[in-house]
Amino acid sequence: MEIIIKENGQAASEAAARVVARLVREKPNAVLGLATGSTPLMLYRELIRLHQEEGLDFSQVTTFNLDEYVGLPPEHEQSYRRFMNENLFEPINIKMENTHVPDGLAADIPASCAAYEQAIVEAGGIDLQVLGIGSDGHVGFNEPTSSFASRTRIKTLTQQTVAHNARFFAGDESQVPHHCITMGIGTIMDARMNIMLAFGANKADAVAATIEGPVAAIMPASVLQHHPRAKVFVDETASSRLRLTDYYRWVYNGKPDWQRDA
Ligand code: GLP
């Protein structure tokens, strides 16, 4: 794993955006895996800026989102489809038909999950997957104890995640769906590159356990220790519980230019 510690979330997001932009320039028909939540917002804003000011071209890019709430229609204010449309897809030149978010209203959820996996395969697999992390270490909505072999499926959220996400539903926990569809950990591990972003003190324990703790299903993100190309972008506060911060900075600062955004 490569650990990139920046002074704040904005600087970390700009560094992550450079990795995404380099991939899209080198492979214009890249397949991106995308995440929701508050964490990737600065990354998406930077990608929009790169599109508008530097001509970063998304016209051939395909995307697959990690997850969606079960029961929310795409136009619902808190659906992840709407989040993506508003925060990334509409301001860039991506073709909407090339964007994929799991269908929270699917009548046959297992069939819809299998079709999602198949669509990823048919697109050539995910080149780069963007990840946030829950304070309990979840990735996508793969809550603690999710199988490392899991594929796209329905999951039940933990009470902690329901409570945490209630802030997006006017603080009303009863409005937060209890079920979601999420890519599995196996699906995420199939991506050729994974980039995780984590900002703020409430992520510090999960970040430390993910990077320096044992690989265990109780801390789903720790599986990234087994990924051949995983980068973790953190701000100072999210890095505060790591033991080897001096080493991570030493490695990053010593990188040759050609390797920096690869
Ligand atoms: C949500 C999403 C995750 C996200 C996480 C953290 O539950 N399903 O993909 O990484 O919570 O959210 P935030 O970035 O708002 O802290």
mmCIF file with all atom_site columns, N, CA, C and O and ligand atoms in Angstrom, residues 34-41 66-69 80 130-135 138-143 157 161 164-165 167-168 180 182 197-199 202-203, ligand 1:
data_model
loop_
_atom_site.group_PDB
_atom_site.id
_atom_site.type_symbol
_atom_site.label_atom_id
_atom_site.label_alt_id
_atom_site.label_comp_id
_atom_site.label_asym_id
_atom_site.label_entity_id
_atom_site.label_seq_id
_atom_site.pdbx_PDB_ins_code
_atom_site.Cartn_x
_atom_site.Cartn_y
_atom_site.Cartn_z
_atom_site.occupancy
_atom_site.B_iso_or_equiv
_atom_site.pdbx_formal_charge
_atom_site.auth_seq_id
_atom_site.auth_comp_id
_atom_site.auth_asym_id
_atom_site.auth_atom_id
_atom_site.pdbx_PDB_model_num
ATOM   1   N N  . LEU A 1 34  ? -16.603 4.302  -8.750 1.00 0.00 ? 34  LEU A N  1
ATOM   2   C CA . LEU A 1 34  ? -16.791 5.556  -8.010 1.00 0.00 ? 34  LEU A CA 1
ATOM   3   C C  . LEU A 1 34  ? -17.512 5.326  -6.686 1.00 0.00 ? 34  LEU A C  1
ATOM   4   O O  . LEU A 1 34  ? -18.236 4.342  -6.514 1.00 0.00 ? 34  LEU A O  1
ATOM   5   N N  . ALA A 1 35  ? -17.305 6.273  -5.777 1.00 0.00 ? 35  ALA A N  1
ATOM   6   C CA . ALA A 1 35  ? -17.858 6.182  -4.429 1.00 0.00 ? 35  ALA A CA 1
ATOM   7   C C  . ALA A 1 35  ? -18.688 7.429  -4.129 1.00 0.00 ? 35  ALA A C  1
ATOM   8   O O  . ALA A 1 35  ? -18.527 8.462  -4.776 1.00 0.00 ? 35  ALA A O  1
ATOM   9   N N  . THR A 1 36  ? -19.540 7.309  -3.130 1.00 0.00 ? 36  THR A N  1
ATOM   10  C CA . THR A 1 36  ? -20.319 8.469  -2.669 1.00 0.00 ? 36  THR A CA 1
ATOM   11  C C  . THR A 1 36  ? -19.868 8.814  -1.247 1.00 0.00 ? 36  THR A C  1
ATOM   12  O O  . THR A 1 36  ? -18.826 8.373  -0.805 1.00 0.00 ? 36  THR A O  1
ATOM   13  N N  . GLY A 1 37  ? -20.670 9.604  -0.554 1.00 0.00 ? 37  GLY A N  1
ATOM   14  C CA . GLY A 1 37  ? -20.280 10.070 0.778  1.00 0.00 ? 37  GLY A CA 1
ATOM   15  C C  . GLY A 1 37  ? -19.674 11.456 0.660  1.00 0.00 ? 37  GLY A C  1
ATOM   16  O O  . GLY A 1 37  ? -19.459 11.965 -0.444 1.00 0.00 ? 37  GLY A O  1
ATOM   17  N N  . SER A 1 38  ? -19.379 12.065 1.795  1.00 0.00 ? 38  SER A N  1
ATOM   18  C CA . SER A 1 38  ? -18.830 13.423 1.759  1.00 0.00 ? 38  SER A CA 1
ATOM   19  C C  . SER A 1 38  ? -17.359 13.424 1.338  1.00 0.00 ? 38  SER A C  1
ATOM   20  O O  . SER A 1 38  ? -16.875 14.399 0.769  1.00 0.00 ? 38  SER A O  1
ATOM   21  N N  . THR A 1 39  ? -16.659 12.317 1.566  1.00 0.00 ? 39  THR A N  1
ATOM   22  C CA . THR A 1 39  ? -15.210 12.300 1.333  1.00 0.00 ? 39  THR A CA 1
ATOM   23  C C  . THR A 1 39  ? -14.801 12.557 -0.121 1.00 0.00 ? 39  THR A C  1
ATOM   24  O O  . THR A 1 39  ? -13.904 13.359 -0.353 1.00 0.00 ? 39  THR A O  1
ATOM   25  N N  . PRO A 1 40  ? -15.408 11.900 -1.129 1.00 0.00 ? 40  PRO A N  1
ATOM   26  C CA . PRO A 1 40  ? -14.912 12.113 -2.493 1.00 0.00 ? 40  PRO A CA 1
ATOM   27  C C  . PRO A 1 40  ? -15.355 13.424 -3.134 1.00 0.00 ? 40  PRO A C  1
ATOM   28  O O  . PRO A 1 40  ? -14.974 13.697 -4.280 1.00 0.00 ? 40  PRO A O  1
ATOM   29  N N  . LEU A 1 41  ? -16.119 14.260 -2.413 1.00 0.00 ? 41  LEU A N  1
ATOM   30  C CA . LEU A 1 41  ? -16.641 15.482 -3.049 1.00 0.00 ? 41  LEU A CA 1
ATOM   31  C C  . LEU A 1 41  ? -15.542 16.406 -3.571 1.00 0.00 ? 41  LEU A C  1
ATOM   32  O O  . LEU A 1 41  ? -15.658 16.962 -4.664 1.00 0.00 ? 41  LEU A O  1
ATOM   33  N N  . LEU A 1 66  ? -20.130 2.114  -6.431 1.00 0.00 ? 66  LEU A N  1
ATOM   34  C CA . LEU A 1 66  ? -20.027 1.029  -5.449 1.00 0.00 ? 66  LEU A CA 1
ATOM   35  C C  . LEU A 1 66  ? -21.373 0.537  -4.949 1.00 0.00 ? 66  LEU A C  1
ATOM   36  O O  . LEU A 1 66  ? -21.561 -0.665 -4.756 1.00 0.00 ? 66  LEU A O  1
ATOM   37  N N  . ASP A 1 67  ? -22.298 1.493  -4.699 1.00 0.00 ? 67  ASP A N  1
ATOM   38  C CA . ASP A 1 67  ? -23.457 1.065  -3.919 1.00 0.00 ? 67  ASP A CA 1
ATOM   39  C C  . ASP A 1 67  ? -24.660 1.980  -4.114 1.00 0.00 ? 67  ASP A C  1
ATOM   40  O O  . ASP A 1 67  ? -24.550 3.053  -4.720 1.00 0.00 ? 67  ASP A O  1
ATOM   41  N N  . GLU A 1 68  ? -25.786 1.537  -3.597 1.00 0.00 ? 68  GLU A N  1
ATOM   42  C CA . GLU A 1 68  ? -27.033 2.311  -3.638 1.00 0.00 ? 68  GLU A CA 1
ATOM   43  C C  . GLU A 1 68  ? -27.944 1.807  -2.528 1.00 0.00 ? 68  GLU A C  1
ATOM   44  O O  . GLU A 1 68  ? -27.885 0.628  -2.150 1.00 0.00 ? 68  GLU A O  1
ATOM   45  N N  . TYR A 1 69  ? -28.780 2.690  -2.000 1.00 0.00 ? 69  TYR A N  1
ATOM   46  C CA . TYR A 1 69  ? -29.770 2.280  -1.013 1.00 0.00 ? 69  TYR A CA 1
ATOM   47  C C  . TYR A 1 69  ? -30.894 1.510  -1.694 1.00 0.00 ? 69  TYR A C  1
ATOM   48  O O  . TYR A 1 69  ? -31.347 1.898  -2.786 1.00 0.00 ? 69  TYR A O  1
ATOM   49  N N  . TYR A 1 80  ? -27.876 7.587  -4.334 1.00 0.00 ? 80  TYR A N  1
ATOM   50  C CA . TYR A 1 80  ? -26.503 7.765  -4.798 1.00 0.00 ? 80  TYR A CA 1
ATOM   51  C C  . TYR A 1 80  ? -26.467 8.082  -6.291 1.00 0.00 ? 80  TYR A C  1
ATOM   52  O O  . TYR A 1 80  ? -25.531 8.719  -6.776 1.00 0.00 ? 80  TYR A O  1
ATOM   53  N N  . VAL A 1 130 ? -12.366 4.232  -6.817 1.00 0.00 ? 130 VAL A N  1
ATOM   54  C CA . VAL A 1 130 ? -12.289 5.229  -5.748 1.00 0.00 ? 130 VAL A CA 1
ATOM   55  C C  . VAL A 1 130 ? -13.046 4.685  -4.538 1.00 0.00 ? 130 VAL A C  1
ATOM   56  O O  . VAL A 1 130 ? -14.158 4.176  -4.679 1.00 0.00 ? 130 VAL A O  1
ATOM   57  N N  . LEU A 1 131 ? -12.446 4.808  -3.368 1.00 0.00 ? 131 LEU A N  1
ATOM   58  C CA . LEU A 1 131 ? -13.077 4.318  -2.138 1.00 0.00 ? 131 LEU A CA 1
ATOM   59  C C  . LEU A 1 131 ? -13.037 5.381  -1.047 1.00 0.00 ? 131 LEU A C  1
ATOM   60  O O  . LEU A 1 131 ? -12.042 6.102  -0.915 1.00 0.00 ? 131 LEU A O  1
ATOM   61  N N  . GLY A 1 132 ? -14.112 5.465  -0.279 1.00 0.00 ? 132 GLY A N  1
ATOM   62  C CA . GLY A 1 132 ? -14.056 6.143  1.018  1.00 0.00 ? 132 GLY A CA 1
ATOM   63  C C  . GLY A 1 132 ? -13.915 5.046  2.055  1.00 0.00 ? 132 GLY A C  1
ATOM   64  O O  . GLY A 1 132 ? -13.683 3.877  1.737  1.00 0.00 ? 132 GLY A O  1
ATOM   65  N N  . ILE A 1 133 ? -14.069 5.399  3.302  1.00 0.00 ? 133 ILE A N  1
ATOM   66  C CA . ILE A 1 133 ? -14.045 4.384  4.368  1.00 0.00 ? 133 ILE A CA 1
ATOM   67  C C  . ILE A 1 133 ? -15.006 4.818  5.464  1.00 0.00 ? 133 ILE A C  1
ATOM   68  O O  . ILE A 1 133 ? -15.067 6.003  5.815  1.00 0.00 ? 133 ILE A O  1
ATOM   69  N N  . GLY A 1 134 ? -15.801 3.894  5.952  1.00 0.00 ? 134 GLY A N  1
ATOM   70  C CA . GLY A 1 134 ? -16.667 4.200  7.086  1.00 0.00 ? 134 GLY A CA 1
ATOM   71  C C  . GLY A 1 134 ? -15.836 4.236  8.360  1.00 0.00 ? 134 GLY A C  1
ATOM   72  O O  . GLY A 1 134 ? -14.728 3.677  8.412  1.00 0.00 ? 134 GLY A O  1
ATOM   73  N N  . SER A 1 135 ? -16.350 4.880  9.387  1.00 0.00 ? 135 SER A N  1
ATOM   74  C CA . SER A 1 135 ? -15.574 4.926  10.640 1.00 0.00 ? 135 SER A CA 1
ATOM   75  C C  . SER A 1 135 ? -15.426 3.534  11.247 1.00 0.00 ? 135 SER A C  1
ATOM   76  O O  . SER A 1 135 ? -14.549 3.302  12.074 1.00 0.00 ? 135 SER A O  1
ATOM   77  N N  . HIS A 1 138 ? -15.855 0.129  6.942  1.00 0.00 ? 138 HIS A N  1
ATOM   78  C CA . HIS A 1 138 ? -16.550 -0.421 5.769  1.00 0.00 ? 138 HIS A CA 1
ATOM   79  C C  . HIS A 1 138 ? -16.092 0.256  4.474  1.00 0.00 ? 138 HIS A C  1
ATOM   80  O O  . HIS A 1 138 ? -15.693 1.415  4.466  1.00 0.00 ? 138 HIS A O  1
ATOM   81  N N  . VAL A 1 139 ? -16.126 -0.524 3.415  1.00 0.00 ? 139 VAL A N  1
ATOM   82  C CA . VAL A 1 139 ? -15.850 0.005  2.071  1.00 0.00 ? 139 VAL A CA 1
ATOM   83  C C  . VAL A 1 139 ? -17.067 -0.312 1.207  1.00 0.00 ? 139 VAL A C  1
ATOM   84  O O  . VAL A 1 139 ? -17.591 -1.422 1.275  1.00 0.00 ? 139 VAL A O  1
ATOM   85  N N  . GLY A 1 140 ? -17.465 0.672  0.365  1.00 0.00 ? 140 GLY A N  1
ATOM   86  C CA . GLY A 1 140 ? -18.785 0.542  -0.234 1.00 0.00 ? 140 GLY A CA 1
ATOM   87  C C  . GLY A 1 140 ? -19.727 0.439  0.949  1.00 0.00 ? 140 GLY A C  1
ATOM   88  O O  . GLY A 1 140 ? -19.643 1.229  1.890  1.00 0.00 ? 140 GLY A O  1
ATOM   89  N N  . PHE A 1 141 ? -20.600 -0.546 0.932  1.00 0.00 ? 141 PHE A N  1
ATOM   90  C CA . PHE A 1 141 ? -21.396 -0.820 2.127  1.00 0.00 ? 141 PHE A CA 1
ATOM   91  C C  . PHE A 1 141 ? -21.057 -2.210 2.651  1.00 0.00 ? 141 PHE A C  1
ATOM   92  O O  . PHE A 1 141 ? -21.898 -2.895 3.235  1.00 0.00 ? 141 PHE A O  1
ATOM   93  N N  . ASN A 1 142 ? -19.824 -2.634 2.458  1.00 0.00 ? 142 ASN A N  1
ATOM   94  C CA . ASN A 1 142 ? -19.380 -3.912 3.016  1.00 0.00 ? 142 ASN A CA 1
ATOM   95  C C  . ASN A 1 142 ? -19.042 -3.693 4.475  1.00 0.00 ? 142 ASN A C  1
ATOM   96  O O  . ASN A 1 142 ? -17.947 -3.230 4.823  1.00 0.00 ? 142 ASN A O  1
ATOM   97  N N  . GLU A 1 143 ? -20.016 -4.014 5.309  1.00 0.00 ? 143 GLU A N  1
ATOM   98  C CA . GLU A 1 143 ? -19.882 -3.758 6.739  1.00 0.00 ? 143 GLU A CA 1
ATOM   99  C C  . GLU A 1 143 ? -18.936 -4.795 7.366  1.00 0.00 ? 143 GLU A C  1
ATOM   100 O O  . GLU A 1 143 ? -18.619 -5.811 6.737  1.00 0.00 ? 143 GLU A O  1
ATOM   101 N N  . LEU A 1 157 ? -27.328 -2.627 6.612  1.00 0.00 ? 157 LEU A N  1
ATOM   102 C CA . LEU A 1 157 ? -26.397 -1.674 7.222  1.00 0.00 ? 157 LEU A CA 1
ATOM   103 C C  . LEU A 1 157 ? -26.312 -1.920 8.727  1.00 0.00 ? 157 LEU A C  1
ATOM   104 O O  . LEU A 1 157 ? -27.272 -2.389 9.343  1.00 0.00 ? 157 LEU A O  1
ATOM   105 N N  . THR A 1 161 ? -23.876 2.689  10.993 1.00 0.00 ? 161 THR A N  1
ATOM   106 C CA . THR A 1 161 ? -23.926 3.352  9.684  1.00 0.00 ? 161 THR A CA 1
ATOM   107 C C  . THR A 1 161 ? -25.262 4.070  9.494  1.00 0.00 ? 161 THR A C  1
ATOM   108 O O  . THR A 1 161 ? -25.311 5.190  8.979  1.00 0.00 ? 161 THR A O  1
ATOM   109 N N  . HIS A 1 164 ? -24.993 7.167  11.482 1.00 0.00 ? 164 HIS A N  1
ATOM   110 C CA . HIS A 1 164 ? -24.019 8.082  10.879 1.00 0.00 ? 164 HIS A CA 1
ATOM   111 C C  . HIS A 1 164 ? -24.618 8.766  9.646  1.00 0.00 ? 164 HIS A C  1
ATOM   112 O O  . HIS A 1 164 ? -24.421 9.957  9.423  1.00 0.00 ? 164 HIS A O  1
ATOM   113 N N  . ASN A 1 165 ? -25.350 8.012  8.839  1.00 0.00 ? 165 ASN A N  1
ATOM   114 C CA . ASN A 1 165 ? -25.874 8.562  7.595  1.00 0.00 ? 165 ASN A CA 1
ATOM   115 C C  . ASN A 1 165 ? -27.189 9.321  7.779  1.00 0.00 ? 165 ASN A C  1
ATOM   116 O O  . ASN A 1 165 ? -27.674 9.949  6.845  1.00 0.00 ? 165 ASN A O  1
ATOM   117 N N  . ARG A 1 167 ? -27.533 11.985 9.121  1.00 0.00 ? 167 ARG A N  1
ATOM   118 C CA . ARG A 1 167 ? -27.302 13.422 8.903  1.00 0.00 ? 167 ARG A CA 1
ATOM   119 C C  . ARG A 1 167 ? -27.717 13.858 7.502  1.00 0.00 ? 167 ARG A C  1
ATOM   120 O O  . ARG A 1 167 ? -28.038 15.022 7.279  1.00 0.00 ? 167 ARG A O  1
ATOM   121 N N  . PHE A 1 168 ? -27.716 12.921 6.566  1.00 0.00 ? 168 PHE A N  1
ATOM   122 C CA . PHE A 1 168 ? -28.137 13.266 5.205  1.00 0.00 ? 168 PHE A CA 1
ATOM   123 C C  . PHE A 1 168 ? -29.660 13.216 5.058  1.00 0.00 ? 168 PHE A C  1
ATOM   124 O O  . PHE A 1 168 ? -30.214 13.633 4.050  1.00 0.00 ? 168 PHE A O  1
ATOM   125 N N  . CYS A 1 180 ? -29.061 -2.071 1.415  1.00 0.00 ? 180 CYS A N  1
ATOM   126 C CA . CYS A 1 180 ? -28.388 -1.442 0.284  1.00 0.00 ? 180 CYS A CA 1
ATOM   127 C C  . CYS A 1 180 ? -27.938 -2.549 -0.662 1.00 0.00 ? 180 CYS A C  1
ATOM   128 O O  . CYS A 1 180 ? -27.942 -3.728 -0.304 1.00 0.00 ? 180 CYS A O  1
ATOM   129 N N  . THR A 1 182 ? -24.485 -3.367 -2.699 1.00 0.00 ? 182 THR A N  1
ATOM   130 C CA . THR A 1 182 ? -23.093 -2.920 -2.756 1.00 0.00 ? 182 THR A CA 1
ATOM   131 C C  . THR A 1 182 ? -22.245 -3.903 -3.555 1.00 0.00 ? 182 THR A C  1
ATOM   132 O O  . THR A 1 182 ? -22.467 -5.115 -3.496 1.00 0.00 ? 182 THR A O  1
ATOM   133 N N  . LEU A 1 197 ? -9.704  7.395  0.004  1.00 0.00 ? 197 LEU A N  1
ATOM   134 C CA . LEU A 1 197 ? -9.544  8.709  0.617  1.00 0.00 ? 197 LEU A CA 1
ATOM   135 C C  . LEU A 1 197 ? -10.154 8.666  2.012  1.00 0.00 ? 197 LEU A C  1
ATOM   136 O O  . LEU A 1 197 ? -11.221 8.062  2.203  1.00 0.00 ? 197 LEU A O  1
ATOM   137 N N  . ALA A 1 198 ? -9.495  9.300  2.965  1.00 0.00 ? 198 ALA A N  1
ATOM   138 C CA . ALA A 1 198 ? -10.033 9.360  4.323  1.00 0.00 ? 198 ALA A CA 1
ATOM   139 C C  . ALA A 1 198 ? -9.580  10.659 4.973  1.00 0.00 ? 198 ALA A C  1
ATOM   140 O O  . ALA A 1 198 ? -8.383  10.956 5.007  1.00 0.00 ? 198 ALA A O  1
ATOM   141 N N  . PHE A 1 199 ? -10.549 11.425 5.443  1.00 0.00 ? 199 PHE A N  1
ATOM   142 C CA . PHE A 1 199 ? -10.245 12.718 6.046  1.00 0.00 ? 199 PHE A CA 1
ATOM   143 C C  . PHE A 1 199 ? -10.922 12.835 7.409  1.00 0.00 ? 199 PHE A C  1
ATOM   144 O O  . PHE A 1 199 ? -12.050 12.375 7.585  1.00 0.00 ? 199 PHE A O  1
ATOM   145 N N  . ASN A 1 202 ? -12.336 11.401 12.890 1.00 0.00 ? 202 ASN A N  1
ATOM   146 C CA . ASN A 1 202 ? -13.205 10.235 13.141 1.00 0.00 ? 202 ASN A CA 1
ATOM   147 C C  . ASN A 1 202 ? -12.859 9.048  12.242 1.00 0.00 ? 202 ASN A C  1
ATOM   148 O O  . ASN A 1 202 ? -13.404 7.971  12.407 1.00 0.00 ? 202 ASN A O  1
ATOM   149 N N  . LYS A 1 203 ? -11.928 9.244  11.299 1.00 0.00 ? 203 LYS A N  1
ATOM   150 C CA . LYS A 1 203 ? -11.482 8.126  10.456 1.00 0.00 ? 203 LYS A CA 1
ATOM   151 C C  . LYS A 1 203 ? -10.115 7.586  10.922 1.00 0.00 ? 203 LYS A C  1
ATOM   152 O O  . LYS A 1 203 ? -9.627  6.596  10.383 1.00 0.00 ? 203 LYS A O  1
HETATM 153 C C1 . GLP B 2 .   ? -21.173 5.589  3.154  1.00 0.00 ? 1   GLP B C1 1
HETATM 154 C C2 . GLP B 2 .   ? -20.786 4.989  1.770  1.00 0.00 ? 1   GLP B C2 1
HETATM 155 C C3 . GLP B 2 .   ? -19.328 4.666  1.699  1.00 0.00 ? 1   GLP B C3 1
HETATM 156 C C4 . GLP B 2 .   ? -18.543 5.828  2.252  1.00 0.00 ? 1   GLP B C4 1
HETATM 157 C C5 . GLP B 2 .   ? -18.808 5.966  3.733  1.00 0.00 ? 1   GLP B C5 1
HETATM 158 C C6 . GLP B 2 .   ? -18.122 7.163  4.378  1.00 0.00 ? 1   GLP B C6 1
HETATM 159 O O1 . GLP B 2 .   ? -21.908 4.777  3.973  1.00 0.00 ? 1   GLP B O1 1
HETATM 160 N N1 . GLP B 2 .   ? -21.538 3.844  1.388  1.00 0.00 ? 1   GLP B N1 1
HETATM 161 O O2 . GLP B 2 .   ? -18.982 4.402  0.348  1.00 0.00 ? 1   GLP B O2 1
HETATM 162 O O3 . GLP B 2 .   ? -17.172 5.628  2.068  1.00 0.00 ? 1   GLP B O3 1
HETATM 163 O O4 . GLP B 2 .   ? -20.161 5.964  4.033  1.00 0.00 ? 1   GLP B O4 1
HETATM 164 O O5 . GLP B 2 .   ? -18.859 8.328  4.214  1.00 0.00 ? 1   GLP B O5 1
HETATM 165 P P1 . GLP B 2 .   ? -18.241 9.762  4.351  1.00 0.00 ? 1   GLP B P1 1
HETATM 166 O O6 . GLP B 2 .   ? -17.307 9.933  3.226  1.00 0.00 ? 1   GLP B O6 1
HETATM 167 O O7 . GLP B 2 .   ? -19.404 10.696 4.267  1.00 0.00 ? 1   GLP B O7 1
HETATM 168 O O8 . GLP B 2 .   ? -17.551 9.788  5.672  1.00 0.00 ? 1   GLP B O8 1
#
